[in-house]
Amino acid sequence: MCKSLVFKILRVLSIFLILVLSSCSSQRKVQRFLDKQLEAPQQDSEFIGILMVDAQNGDTLMSLNPSRYFTPASTTKVFTLYAALKELPQRIPAVKYQFRGDTLHVLGTGDPSALHPVLNDRTAIDFIQSPKHVVMHIGTLEDPSWGPGWAWDDFDQSYQVERTSLPLYGNVLRLIRGSESPQVSPEVFRDSVFLEKTGYRRSPERNHFFYEASFRDTTVIPFTIDAGLTKALWEEAAGRPIIPGKTLPEGPWKVLPGIASDTLYREMMAVSDNFLAEQLMLLVSSTLSDSLSFTRARDYILKTHLPKLPSPPRWVDGSGLSRYNLISPESLVYLLMDLYRELPEDRLFALMAQGGQKGTLEDWYQDPDGPYLFGKTGTLSNNHNLCGYLKTKSGKTVVFSFMNNHYLKPTALIKSRMQRILVWVREHY
């Protein structure tokens, strides 16, 4: 072998060795910084899990309790987003339908977009206005209205909305401040709203709503739903009579395409909308059968798309409202890495909450040059988590999950510590 060729080989090997040693040194530097940040005695009273991975080469930069199970709160929505991206088409299935002569039969898919306060989709409303007769089949939801482990005393809070097969108006009442009395939407509840000081904003048993004279400009209150109310709401919205369906007709159903799926995903992820997350899992179920079941959708996703998922989760709802959920940092990173490999970066990042922008990260990770952190927060009492993608100043992408459970200090201090660590990684990796 000639000397020049040997020299070239040695030079390539030297460069490769330098790069490997440099990468290892960088990883050790990041891990040492994390160890120093979390070595204080006050950390002993809380439970912390962290995993940070280089998106390009899969190298682990930080690791602390990566396979341990945590209460994930709304980071559970990463699982819901993953399920939706795998199974739903580019446009949300608004309803399923069949024509039988001059009669239109409609079957709910769980689409939450119809006249939703933000999404305000009219696809299904407009569709049912023309046929001579409309039969609406409501009883396809196999799950209870609430998920397992949801808090009973949050029944009147805007973040705990009932799940249904044919939602309308986001399944919430809106009170909008007027000059004399509040505006009520939907109007079917106009005579069920009372100026009265009570312990709750709605009666636990029925749709009687209460407000005080000093209420906010807009107050949102979930209503409780049954077949009769569903019929009344859709009749009011469409301006026409609707016949309750008793027996599903035989034969195949067609699907009416609705709102762009990414529009719904962005709203769910940015503001952490629990109702949209729950309904998305029902939508996934609607692609598998004519009945709607979170359990069916979850089991299918885990078996079909995630058979190699590390530390398989205890996944009981779509939103993360339940404290029964248990998920590890490495499971979240696994999903985020899979999505990063499959989706264009600009589309994927646009679906997430963005640092310094609208959503749950609006007041954190701000930068005048634009967002550099894209992810999903998750908060319950004494628990705060964050996972997603971090763009470093060197141009690298870090996939991470940072979970904090069972602390007693103010959540703002937890957020500040997380931001300090993640900003340091951004600047030094």
Short mmCIF file of N, CA and C in Angstrom, two decimals, residues 341-425:
data_model
loop_
_atom_site.label_atom_id
_atom_site.label_comp_id
_atom_site.label_asym_id
_atom_site.label_seq_id
_atom_site.Cartn_x
_atom_site.Cartn_y
_atom_site.Cartn_z
N ARG A 341 -39.04 11.39 12.71
CA ARG A 341 -38.54 10.68 11.54
C ARG A 341 -39.57 10.65 10.40
N GLU A 342 -40.86 10.68 10.75
CA GLU A 342 -41.90 10.48 9.75
C GLU A 342 -42.47 11.77 9.16
N LEU A 343 -42.48 12.84 9.92
CA LEU A 343 -43.13 14.07 9.47
C LEU A 343 -42.11 15.15 9.12
N PRO A 344 -42.41 16.00 8.15
CA PRO A 344 -41.55 17.15 7.90
C PRO A 344 -41.46 18.01 9.16
N GLU A 345 -40.27 18.53 9.42
CA GLU A 345 -40.05 19.27 10.65
C GLU A 345 -40.98 20.46 10.79
N ASP A 346 -41.19 21.21 9.71
CA ASP A 346 -42.03 22.40 9.83
C ASP A 346 -43.47 22.04 10.17
N ARG A 347 -43.98 20.95 9.62
CA ARG A 347 -45.35 20.53 9.95
C ARG A 347 -45.43 20.06 11.40
N LEU A 348 -44.48 19.23 11.82
CA LEU A 348 -44.50 18.68 13.16
C LEU A 348 -44.41 19.78 14.21
N PHE A 349 -43.46 20.70 14.04
CA PHE A 349 -43.28 21.76 15.03
C PHE A 349 -44.49 22.68 15.08
N ALA A 350 -45.17 22.87 13.94
CA ALA A 350 -46.36 23.73 13.91
C ALA A 350 -47.51 23.15 14.71
N LEU A 351 -47.51 21.84 14.97
CA LEU A 351 -48.57 21.21 15.74
C LEU A 351 -48.38 21.38 17.23
N MET A 352 -47.18 21.79 17.66
CA MET A 352 -46.85 21.84 19.08
C MET A 352 -47.08 23.24 19.66
N ALA A 353 -47.17 23.31 20.98
CA ALA A 353 -47.05 24.60 21.65
C ALA A 353 -45.65 25.12 21.40
N GLN A 354 -45.49 26.43 21.26
CA GLN A 354 -44.19 27.01 20.89
C GLN A 354 -43.76 28.06 21.91
N GLY A 355 -42.52 27.96 22.33
CA GLY A 355 -42.00 28.88 23.32
C GLY A 355 -42.14 30.33 22.89
N GLY A 356 -42.70 31.17 23.79
CA GLY A 356 -42.85 32.58 23.50
C GLY A 356 -44.02 32.91 22.60
N GLN A 357 -44.78 31.90 22.19
CA GLN A 357 -45.91 32.12 21.28
C GLN A 357 -47.22 31.79 22.00
N LYS A 358 -48.32 31.77 21.27
CA LYS A 358 -49.63 31.45 21.83
C LYS A 358 -49.64 30.04 22.39
N GLY A 359 -50.33 29.87 23.51
CA GLY A 359 -50.46 28.53 24.08
C GLY A 359 -49.85 28.44 25.45
N THR A 360 -49.65 27.20 25.91
CA THR A 360 -49.18 26.98 27.26
C THR A 360 -47.72 27.35 27.46
N LEU A 361 -46.97 27.63 26.39
CA LEU A 361 -45.57 28.05 26.50
C LEU A 361 -45.38 29.53 26.15
N GLU A 362 -46.46 30.28 26.09
CA GLU A 362 -46.40 31.67 25.65
C GLU A 362 -45.47 32.52 26.51
N ASP A 363 -45.44 32.27 27.82
CA ASP A 363 -44.65 33.11 28.73
C ASP A 363 -43.29 32.51 29.04
N TRP A 364 -42.89 31.46 28.35
CA TRP A 364 -41.63 30.79 28.65
C TRP A 364 -40.84 30.57 27.36
N TYR A 365 -39.53 30.45 27.48
CA TYR A 365 -38.64 30.15 26.36
C TYR A 365 -38.79 31.19 25.24
N GLN A 366 -38.80 32.44 25.64
CA GLN A 366 -38.98 33.52 24.66
C GLN A 366 -37.66 33.88 24.00
N ASP A 367 -37.72 34.26 22.74
CA ASP A 367 -36.54 34.68 22.00
C ASP A 367 -36.99 35.61 20.89
N PRO A 368 -36.36 36.78 20.76
CA PRO A 368 -36.79 37.73 19.71
C PRO A 368 -36.63 37.19 18.30
N ASP A 369 -35.77 36.18 18.14
CA ASP A 369 -35.55 35.61 16.80
C ASP A 369 -36.56 34.53 16.45
N GLY A 370 -37.47 34.23 17.37
CA GLY A 370 -38.48 33.22 17.08
C GLY A 370 -38.37 32.03 18.01
N PRO A 371 -39.35 31.13 17.99
CA PRO A 371 -39.36 29.99 18.91
C PRO A 371 -38.24 28.99 18.63
N TYR A 372 -37.73 28.42 19.70
CA TYR A 372 -36.71 27.37 19.58
C TYR A 372 -37.12 26.11 20.34
N LEU A 373 -38.21 26.18 21.10
CA LEU A 373 -38.71 25.01 21.82
C LEU A 373 -40.15 24.75 21.38
N PHE A 374 -40.41 23.50 21.01
CA PHE A 374 -41.72 23.10 20.50
C PHE A 374 -42.14 21.85 21.27
N GLY A 375 -43.26 21.92 21.98
CA GLY A 375 -43.56 20.76 22.80
C GLY A 375 -44.94 20.75 23.40
N LYS A 376 -45.07 19.94 24.44
CA LYS A 376 -46.33 19.76 25.13
C LYS A 376 -46.11 19.80 26.62
N THR A 377 -46.85 20.67 27.30
CA THR A 377 -46.79 20.74 28.75
C THR A 377 -47.82 19.80 29.36
N GLY A 378 -47.66 19.53 30.65
CA GLY A 378 -48.64 18.72 31.37
C GLY A 378 -48.63 19.10 32.83
N THR A 379 -49.75 19.59 33.34
CA THR A 379 -49.80 20.08 34.71
C THR A 379 -51.03 19.57 35.44
N LEU A 380 -50.82 18.99 36.60
CA LEU A 380 -51.83 18.71 37.61
C LEU A 380 -51.27 19.21 38.93
N SER A 381 -52.08 19.24 39.97
CA SER A 381 -51.56 19.67 41.28
C SER A 381 -50.33 18.87 41.66
N ASN A 382 -49.23 19.57 41.97
CA ASN A 382 -47.97 18.96 42.40
C ASN A 382 -47.27 18.16 41.32
N ASN A 383 -47.65 18.37 40.06
CA ASN A 383 -47.00 17.70 38.93
C ASN A 383 -46.89 18.66 37.75
N HIS A 384 -45.70 18.75 37.18
CA HIS A 384 -45.54 19.54 35.96
C HIS A 384 -44.50 18.86 35.07
N ASN A 385 -44.86 18.69 33.78
CA ASN A 385 -44.01 17.99 32.83
C ASN A 385 -43.93 18.77 31.52
N LEU A 386 -42.87 18.52 30.78
CA LEU A 386 -42.70 19.14 29.47
C LEU A 386 -41.92 18.17 28.60
N CYS A 387 -42.39 17.98 27.36
CA CYS A 387 -41.65 17.16 26.42
C CYS A 387 -41.76 17.78 25.04
N GLY A 388 -40.82 17.45 24.16
CA GLY A 388 -40.89 18.01 22.82
C GLY A 388 -39.54 18.08 22.15
N TYR A 389 -39.31 19.20 21.43
CA TYR A 389 -38.13 19.37 20.59
C TYR A 389 -37.46 20.70 20.93
N LEU A 390 -36.14 20.65 21.07
CA LEU A 390 -35.34 21.83 21.40
C LEU A 390 -34.32 22.06 20.28
N LYS A 391 -34.36 23.23 19.67
CA LYS A 391 -33.38 23.58 18.65
C LYS A 391 -32.23 24.33 19.31
N THR A 392 -31.01 23.78 19.18
CA THR A 392 -29.86 24.41 19.81
C THR A 392 -29.25 25.46 18.88
N LYS A 393 -28.41 26.31 19.46
CA LYS A 393 -27.78 27.37 18.67
C LYS A 393 -26.80 26.82 17.64
N SER A 394 -26.32 25.61 17.86
CA SER A 394 -25.41 24.99 16.90
C SER A 394 -26.15 24.33 15.74
N GLY A 395 -27.50 24.38 15.78
CA GLY A 395 -28.28 23.81 14.69
C GLY A 395 -28.76 22.39 14.92
N LYS A 396 -28.52 21.83 16.11
CA LYS A 396 -28.95 20.48 16.40
C LYS A 396 -30.38 20.48 16.96
N THR A 397 -31.02 19.33 16.89
CA THR A 397 -32.35 19.15 17.45
C THR A 397 -32.27 18.11 18.56
N VAL A 398 -32.78 18.48 19.73
CA VAL A 398 -32.79 17.59 20.89
C VAL A 398 -34.24 17.20 21.18
N VAL A 399 -34.48 15.91 21.26
CA VAL A 399 -35.79 15.39 21.65
C VAL A 399 -35.73 15.11 23.15
N PHE A 400 -36.72 15.59 23.90
CA PHE A 400 -36.58 15.48 25.35
C PHE A 400 -37.93 15.24 26.03
N SER A 401 -37.85 14.70 27.23
CA SER A 401 -38.98 14.60 28.15
C SER A 401 -38.46 14.94 29.54
N PHE A 402 -39.10 15.90 30.20
CA PHE A 402 -38.67 16.41 31.51
C PHE A 402 -39.90 16.34 32.41
N MET A 403 -39.88 15.42 33.40
CA MET A 403 -41.06 15.16 34.21
C MET A 403 -40.77 15.43 35.68
N ASN A 404 -41.68 16.16 36.33
CA ASN A 404 -41.55 16.53 37.74
C ASN A 404 -42.84 16.14 38.46
N ASN A 405 -42.73 15.23 39.41
CA ASN A 405 -43.90 14.76 40.15
C ASN A 405 -43.72 14.94 41.65
N HIS A 406 -44.83 15.18 42.34
CA HIS A 406 -44.92 15.12 43.80
C HIS A 406 -44.11 16.20 44.52
N TYR A 407 -43.98 17.35 43.91
CA TYR A 407 -43.29 18.47 44.58
C TYR A 407 -44.32 19.29 45.36
N LEU A 408 -43.82 20.03 46.36
CA LEU A 408 -44.68 20.89 47.17
C LEU A 408 -44.40 22.37 46.95
N LYS A 409 -43.32 22.68 46.26
CA LYS A 409 -42.98 24.08 46.01
C LYS A 409 -43.87 24.65 44.91
N PRO A 410 -43.90 25.95 44.72
CA PRO A 410 -44.70 26.55 43.63
C PRO A 410 -44.26 26.04 42.26
N THR A 411 -45.25 25.79 41.39
CA THR A 411 -44.94 25.30 40.06
C THR A 411 -44.04 26.25 39.29
N ALA A 412 -44.16 27.55 39.55
CA ALA A 412 -43.31 28.53 38.86
C ALA A 412 -41.83 28.25 39.08
N LEU A 413 -41.47 27.76 40.26
CA LEU A 413 -40.06 27.43 40.54
C LEU A 413 -39.63 26.21 39.73
N ILE A 414 -40.52 25.24 39.58
CA ILE A 414 -40.23 24.06 38.76
C ILE A 414 -40.01 24.48 37.31
N LYS A 415 -40.89 25.33 36.81
CA LYS A 415 -40.77 25.80 35.43
C LYS A 415 -39.47 26.57 35.22
N SER A 416 -39.10 27.39 36.21
CA SER A 416 -37.86 28.17 36.09
C SER A 416 -36.65 27.26 36.03
N ARG A 417 -36.64 26.22 36.85
CA ARG A 417 -35.51 25.28 36.83
C ARG A 417 -35.44 24.55 35.49
N MET A 418 -36.58 24.13 34.97
CA MET A 418 -36.60 23.46 33.68
C MET A 418 -36.09 24.39 32.58
N GLN A 419 -36.54 25.63 32.61
CA GLN A 419 -36.10 26.58 31.59
C GLN A 419 -34.59 26.83 31.69
N ARG A 420 -34.08 26.93 32.91
CA ARG A 420 -32.64 27.15 33.09
C ARG A 420 -31.83 26.00 32.48
N ILE A 421 -32.28 24.77 32.70
CA ILE A 421 -31.57 23.61 32.18
C ILE A 421 -31.68 23.53 30.66
N LEU A 422 -32.88 23.72 30.14
CA LEU A 422 -33.08 23.59 28.70
C LEU A 422 -32.39 24.73 27.93
N VAL A 423 -32.39 25.92 28.48
CA VAL A 423 -31.68 27.03 27.82
C VAL A 423 -30.18 26.76 27.80
N TRP A 424 -29.65 26.20 28.88
CA TRP A 424 -28.22 25.87 28.93
C TRP A 424 -27.89 24.83 27.83
N VAL A 425 -28.73 23.82 27.70
CA VAL A 425 -28.50 22.82 26.65
C VAL A 425 -28.54 23.48 25.28
#
